Coordinates of N, CA and C and ligand atoms in Angstrom, one line a residue:
M25 N -92.6 -98.3 144.5 CA -91.8 -98.4 143.3 C -90.5 -98.0 143.7
R26 N -89.5 -98.8 143.8 CA -88.1 -98.4 143.5 C -87.4 -97.4 142.6
P27 N -86.8 -96.3 143.2 CA -86.4 -95.2 142.1 C -85.4 -96.0 141.2
E28 N -85.6 -95.8 140.0 CA -84.5 -96.2 138.9 C -83.8 -95.1 138.9
T29 N -82.2 -95.4 138.3 CA -81.3 -94.6 138.3 C -81.0 -94.1 137.0
K30 N -81.6 -94.7 135.9 CA -81.5 -94.2 134.8 C -82.9 -93.8 133.8
P31 N -82.8 -93.1 133.0 CA -84.2 -93.0 132.5 C -85.0 -94.2 131.6
C32 N -86.0 -94.2 131.8 CA -86.8 -95.2 131.3 C -88.2 -95.0 130.8
L33 N -88.7 -95.8 130.1 CA -89.6 -95.8 129.3 C -90.6 -96.4 130.5
I34 N -91.7 -96.0 130.7 CA -92.5 -96.6 131.8 C -94.1 -97.0 131.1
H35 N -94.6 -98.2 130.8 CA -95.9 -98.0 130.2 C -96.7 -98.0 131.4
L36 N -97.9 -97.6 131.5 CA -99.2 -97.2 132.2 C -100.4 -98.3 132.0
P37 N -101.1 -98.5 132.7 CA -102.2 -98.9 132.7 C -102.7 -98.2 131.2
K38 N -103.7 -99.3 130.6 CA -104.6 -98.8 129.6 C -105.8 -99.3 129.3
I39 N -107.1 -98.7 130.0 CA -108.4 -99.5 129.9 C -109.2 -98.9 128.4
E40 N -109.2 -100.3 127.8 CA -109.5 -99.9 126.5 C -111.2 -100.4 126.4
D41 N -111.9 -99.5 125.7 CA -113.3 -99.3 125.7 C -113.8 -98.7 124.3
V42 N -114.6 -99.5 124.0 CA -115.3 -98.8 122.6 C -115.9 -97.4 122.8
R43 N -115.8 -97.0 124.1 CA -116.3 -95.3 124.3 C -115.0 -94.6 123.9
G44 N -113.8 -95.4 123.9 CA -112.6 -94.6 124.1 C -111.8 -95.0 125.2
N45 N -110.5 -94.7 125.0 CA -109.2 -95.6 126.2 C -109.4 -94.6 127.2
L46 N -109.0 -95.2 128.6 CA -108.5 -94.5 129.4 C -107.0 -94.5 130.3
T47 N -106.4 -93.9 130.3 CA -105.0 -94.2 131.3 C -104.8 -93.1 132.3
F48 N -104.1 -93.7 133.4 CA -104.0 -93.0 134.4 C -102.7 -93.2 135.3
I49 N -102.2 -92.4 136.0 CA -100.9 -92.3 136.7 C -101.0 -92.3 138.0
E50 N -100.5 -93.3 139.3 CA -100.6 -92.9 140.4 C -99.1 -92.9 141.1
E51 N -98.9 -91.6 141.4 CA -97.7 -91.4 142.2 C -97.1 -92.6 143.1
E52 N -95.7 -92.8 143.1 CA -95.1 -93.7 143.6 C -95.6 -95.4 143.3
D53 N -96.5 -95.3 142.5 CA -96.8 -96.5 142.1 C -96.2 -96.9 140.7
H54 N -97.0 -96.0 139.6 CA -96.4 -96.2 138.3 C -95.3 -95.3 138.1
I55 N -95.1 -94.5 139.0 CA -94.0 -93.2 138.5 C -93.0 -93.5 140.0
P56 N -92.1 -93.3 140.3 CA -91.0 -93.7 141.2 C -91.0 -92.1 142.1
F57 N -92.0 -91.5 142.2 CA -91.8 -90.3 142.9 C -93.4 -89.5 143.3
K58 N -93.5 -88.6 144.3 CA -94.4 -87.7 144.8 C -94.8 -86.8 143.7
V59 N -95.9 -86.5 143.1 CA -95.8 -85.4 142.4 C -95.8 -84.0 142.9
Q60 N -95.0 -82.9 142.4 CA -95.5 -81.8 143.2 C -95.8 -80.7 142.4
R61 N -96.0 -81.0 140.8 CA -96.0 -80.0 140.1 C -96.6 -81.0 138.6
V62 N -97.7 -80.5 138.1 CA -97.4 -80.5 136.2 C -97.7 -79.4 135.6
Y63 N -96.9 -79.6 134.7 CA -97.0 -78.6 133.6 C -97.0 -79.0 132.1
W64 N -97.5 -78.4 131.3 CA -97.7 -78.7 129.8 C -97.1 -77.9 129.0
I65 N -96.5 -78.5 127.7 CA -95.8 -77.7 126.4 C -96.8 -78.1 124.9
Y66 N -97.4 -77.0 124.5 CA -97.8 -77.3 123.6 C -98.0 -75.8 122.6
D67 N -97.9 -76.0 121.5 CA -98.1 -74.8 120.3 C -96.7 -74.7 120.1
V68 N -96.2 -75.8 120.1 CA -94.5 -75.6 119.8 C -94.4 -75.4 118.3
P69 N -93.8 -74.1 117.9 CA -93.5 -74.2 116.5 C -93.0 -75.0 115.7
G70 N -92.9 -75.3 114.4 CA -92.1 -76.6 113.8 C -90.7 -76.3 114.0
G71 N -89.9 -77.5 114.1 CA -88.5 -77.1 114.0 C -88.0 -76.5 115.5
E72 N -88.6 -76.4 116.6 CA -88.3 -75.7 118.0 C -87.6 -76.8 118.7
K73 N -86.6 -76.5 119.4 CA -86.6 -77.5 120.6 C -86.6 -76.8 122.2
R74 N -86.8 -77.6 122.9 CA -86.9 -77.2 124.5 C -86.2 -77.9 125.5
G75 N -85.9 -77.2 126.6 CA -85.3 -78.0 127.3 C -83.8 -77.6 127.5
G76 N -82.7 -78.5 127.3 CA -81.2 -77.8 127.1 C -81.0 -77.4 128.8
H77 N -81.2 -78.6 129.6 CA -80.5 -78.2 131.0 C -80.7 -79.5 131.7
A78 N -80.3 -79.4 132.9 CA -80.4 -80.7 133.8 C -80.8 -80.0 135.0
F79 N -81.4 -81.1 136.0 CA -82.0 -80.5 137.2 C -81.4 -81.2 138.4
I80 N -81.0 -80.5 139.6 CA -80.0 -81.1 140.7 C -80.9 -81.9 141.1
K81 N -82.4 -81.6 141.5 CA -82.9 -82.5 142.5 C -84.0 -83.2 141.8
Q82 N -84.8 -82.4 141.0 CA -86.4 -82.7 140.1 C -85.9 -83.7 139.3
K83 N -86.8 -84.8 139.7 CA -87.2 -86.0 138.8 C -88.3 -85.7 137.8
E84 N -88.7 -86.3 136.7 CA -89.9 -86.1 135.9 C -90.3 -87.3 135.0
F85 N -91.3 -87.0 134.6 CA -92.0 -88.1 134.1 C -92.8 -87.2 132.7
I86 N -92.4 -87.7 131.5 CA -93.1 -86.8 130.4 C -93.8 -87.7 129.7
V87 N -95.1 -87.4 129.2 CA -95.9 -88.2 128.2 C -96.6 -87.2 127.1
A88 N -96.3 -87.8 126.0 CA -96.8 -87.1 124.8 C -98.6 -87.3 124.9
L89 N -99.1 -86.5 125.4 CA -100.5 -86.8 125.4 C -101.3 -86.7 124.1
S90 N -100.6 -86.0 123.1 CA -101.0 -86.1 121.7 C -99.8 -85.7 121.0
G91 N -99.9 -86.3 119.9 CA -98.8 -86.0 119.0 C -97.4 -86.7 119.3
S92 N -96.2 -86.2 118.8 CA -95.1 -87.0 119.3 C -93.8 -85.8 119.6
L93 N -92.7 -86.5 119.9 CA -91.5 -85.8 120.0 C -90.4 -86.3 120.4
D94 N -89.3 -86.0 120.3 CA -88.2 -87.0 120.9 C -87.7 -86.3 122.3
V95 N -87.0 -87.1 122.9 CA -86.4 -86.3 124.5 C -84.9 -87.0 124.2
I96 N -84.0 -86.2 124.1 CA -82.5 -86.7 124.2 C -82.1 -86.6 125.5
I97 N -81.5 -87.7 125.9 CA -81.0 -87.5 127.4 C -79.4 -87.7 127.2
N98 N -78.4 -86.8 127.8 CA -77.0 -87.2 128.0 C -76.8 -87.1 129.2
D99 N -75.8 -88.0 129.5 CA -75.2 -87.9 131.0 C -73.7 -87.8 131.0
G100 N -73.3 -86.8 130.1 CA -72.0 -86.1 130.5 C -71.4 -87.3 129.5
A101 N -71.5 -88.5 129.4 CA -70.8 -89.4 128.5 C -71.5 -89.8 127.4
V102 N -72.5 -90.2 127.7 CA -73.6 -91.2 126.3 C -74.7 -90.4 125.9
E103 N -75.2 -90.2 125.0 CA -76.7 -89.8 124.3 C -77.4 -90.5 124.2
N104 N -78.8 -90.7 124.6 CA -79.5 -91.4 124.3 C -81.1 -90.8 123.9
K105 N -81.7 -91.4 122.8 CA -83.0 -90.7 122.5 C -84.0 -91.7 122.6
F106 N -85.2 -90.9 122.8 CA -86.7 -91.5 123.3 C -87.4 -91.2 122.4
H107 N -88.2 -91.6 121.6 CA -89.5 -91.2 121.0 C -90.7 -91.5 121.7
L108 N -91.3 -90.5 122.1 CA -92.6 -90.6 122.4 C -93.6 -90.4 121.7
N109 N -94.7 -91.1 121.5 CA -95.8 -90.9 120.6 C -97.2 -91.6 120.9
R110 N -97.0 -91.9 122.2 CA -98.7 -92.7 122.6 C -98.7 -92.2 124.3
S111 N -100.2 -91.8 124.3 CA -100.3 -91.1 125.7 C -100.8 -92.4 126.8
Y112 N -100.1 -93.5 126.4 CA -100.2 -94.6 127.5 C -98.8 -95.0 127.9
F113 N -97.8 -94.3 127.3 CA -96.5 -94.7 128.1 C -95.6 -93.2 128.1
G114 N -94.5 -93.1 129.2 CA -94.0 -91.9 129.4 C -92.5 -92.2 129.3
L115 N -91.4 -91.1 129.8 CA -90.4 -91.6 129.9 C -89.9 -90.9 131.2
Y116 N -89.3 -91.5 132.1 CA -89.2 -91.4 133.4 C -87.7 -90.5 133.3
I117 N -87.7 -89.6 134.0 CA -86.0 -89.1 133.8 C -85.5 -88.6 135.3
P118 N -84.8 -89.8 135.9 CA -84.1 -89.0 137.1 C -83.2 -87.8 137.2
N119 N -82.9 -87.3 138.6 CA -82.3 -86.0 138.4 C -81.1 -86.3 138.0
G120 N -80.3 -85.0 137.7 CA -78.7 -85.1 137.5 C -78.2 -85.5 135.9
L121 N -79.5 -85.5 134.8 CA -79.2 -85.8 133.9 C -79.5 -84.5 132.6
W122 N -78.5 -84.3 131.8 CA -79.0 -83.1 130.6 C -80.3 -83.5 129.7
R123 N -80.7 -82.7 129.6 CA -82.0 -83.1 128.6 C -82.4 -82.1 127.9
H124 N -83.1 -82.5 126.4 CA -83.7 -81.5 125.8 C -84.8 -82.5 124.7
M125 N -85.6 -81.5 124.5 CA -86.9 -82.2 123.8 C -86.6 -81.4 122.2
E126 N -87.3 -82.3 121.2 CA -87.0 -81.8 119.8 C -87.8 -82.6 119.1
N127 N -88.0 -82.2 117.6 CA -88.6 -83.0 116.8 C -90.1 -83.1 116.8
F128 N -90.7 -82.1 117.8 CA -92.3 -82.1 118.0 C -93.2 -82.0 117.0
S129 N -94.1 -83.0 116.7 CA -95.2 -83.1 115.5 C -96.0 -81.6 115.7
T130 N -96.8 -81.4 114.8 CA -97.8 -80.4 114.8 C -99.2 -80.8 115.8
N131 N -99.2 -79.8 116.7 CA -100.4 -80.0 117.7 C -100.0 -81.2 118.9
S132 N -98.8 -81.4 119.1 CA -98.3 -82.2 120.0 C -98.7 -81.2 121.3
V133 N -98.9 -82.2 122.4 CA -98.8 -81.5 123.5 C -98.3 -82.5 124.8
V134 N -97.3 -82.0 125.1 CA -96.5 -82.9 126.2 C -96.6 -82.3 127.6
M135 N -97.0 -83.5 128.5 CA -97.2 -83.1 129.7 C -96.1 -83.5 130.7
V136 N -95.6 -82.7 131.5 CA -94.6 -83.0 132.5 C -94.9 -83.5 133.9
L137 N -94.8 -84.4 134.3 CA -95.2 -84.6 136.1 C -93.6 -84.2 137.0
S138 N -93.3 -83.5 137.6 CA -92.3 -83.2 138.5 C -92.2 -83.5 139.9
S139 N -91.5 -83.9 140.4 CA -91.2 -84.6 141.7 C -91.1 -82.8 142.6
T140 N -90.8 -81.9 142.0 CA -90.7 -80.7 142.9 C -91.2 -79.5 142.5
A141 N -91.4 -78.6 143.1 CA -92.1 -77.2 142.6 C -91.1 -76.3 141.8
F142 N -91.4 -75.6 141.0 CA -90.7 -74.8 140.3 C -89.6 -74.1 141.5
E143 N -88.3 -74.5 141.0 CA -87.3 -73.7 141.5 C -86.1 -73.3 140.8
E144 N -85.8 -72.2 140.2 CA -84.8 -71.8 139.2 C -83.5 -72.4 139.5
A145 N -83.2 -72.0 140.8 CA -81.8 -72.6 141.3 C -81.6 -74.2 141.2
D146 N -82.7 -74.9 140.8 CA -82.4 -76.2 140.5 C -82.1 -76.5 139.3
Y147 N -82.0 -75.7 138.1 CA -81.6 -75.9 136.9 C -80.2 -75.8 136.9
I148 N -79.4 -76.3 136.0 CA -78.1 -76.3 135.5 C -78.4 -76.0 133.9
R149 N -78.3 -74.6 133.5 CA -78.5 -74.3 132.1 C -77.6 -74.3 131.2
E150 N -75.9 -74.8 131.6 CA -75.0 -74.4 130.7 C -74.2 -75.7 130.7
F151 N -74.2 -76.3 129.4 CA -73.4 -77.8 129.5 C -72.4 -77.7 130.2
T152 N -71.4 -77.1 129.9 CA -70.0 -76.8 130.7 C -70.4 -76.8 132.1
K153 N -71.0 -76.1 132.8 CA -71.2 -76.2 134.0 C -72.0 -77.6 134.6
Y154 N -73.0 -78.2 133.6 CA -73.0 -79.6 134.1 C -72.2 -80.3 134.0
L155 N -71.0 -80.4 133.2 CA -69.9 -81.4 133.5 C -69.3 -81.1 134.7
S156 N -69.1 -79.8 135.0 CA -68.3 -79.7 136.2 C -69.2 -80.2 137.5
F157 N -70.4 -80.1 137.2 CA -71.3 -80.4 138.4 C -71.3 -82.4 138.3
L158 N -70.7 -82.8 137.5 CA -70.6 -84.1 137.4 C -69.2 -84.6 138.1
K159 N -68.2 -83.6 137.7 CA -66.7 -83.8 138.3 C -67.2 -83.5 140.0
N160 N -67.9 -82.7 140.4 CA -67.7 -82.2 141.7 C -68.4 -83.7 142.3
E161 N -70.0 -83.8 141.7 CA -70.5 -85.1 142.4 C -69.6 -86.3 142.5
K162 N -68.9 -86.7 141.7 CA -67.8 -87.7 141.2 C -66.9 -87.7 142.6
H163 N -66.5 -86.6 143.0 CA -65.6 -86.2 144.1 C -66.3 -86.3 145.3
G164 N -67.5 -86.3 145.2 CA -68.3 -86.2 146.5 C -68.1 -84.3 147.1
L165 N -68.0 -83.4 146.0 CA -67.8 -82.0 146.6 C -69.4 -81.6 146.9
Ligands
TYD261 P1 -87.9 -73.8 131.1 O1 -88.4 -75.2 131.9 O2 -86.9 -73.0 130.8 O3 -88.4 -74.4 129.8 P2 -88.2 -75.3 128.9 O4 -87.2 -76.5 129.5 O5 -89.2 -76.3 128.0 O6 -87.1 -74.7 127.8 O7 -89.2 -72.9 131.7 C1 -89.4 -71.7 130.7 C2 -89.6 -70.4 131.5 O8 -91.4 -70.9 132.1 C3 -88.8 -70.4 132.4 O9 -88.7 -68.8 132.5 C4 -89.6 -70.5 134.0 C5 -90.7 -70.5 133.7 N1 -91.1 -72.1 134.1 C6 -92.2 -71.5 135.6 O10 -92.3 -70.3 135.5 N2 -92.7 -72.6 136.2 C7 -92.7 -73.6 135.6 O11 -93.2 -74.6 136.4 C8 -91.4 -74.1 134.6 C9 -91.4 -75.6 134.1 C10 -91.3 -73.1 134.0

């Protein structure tokens, strides 16, 4: 699968069955990276926001396994909102984008597949630093 350069919703296979539905993900087939890490977010109190950072290297794929949430992506110029509310599609986010999550429904469970192991040095946690990062990237620094 060719790596997308923009965030995009990816529909996953859904095996419908009277006994219950089944969905799966295969790395480098349904999503354009090898999975190094899986984590999930749950028990989010009403009104909370998460994220609010960019990754230098990490690519990710976010699925609302249960409930719903909004993922807001900012590329330094334009902001886009993606509503995730089904477990058979998810949002692919390439590296180098600012993102946060909000509007979590009660009892939502959000799974994140990541292309890297956890590394704090990969985070840009201040928006002004993110804008400087973009500027430097543009000038090949
Ligand atoms: P963080 O990614 O900042 O959460 P969010 O983006 O949802 O606000 O992670 C919160 C804390 O958890 C932070 O101290 C780093 C730690 N953490 C790990 O140790 N391993 C992980 O895989 C992740 C995602 C976070």
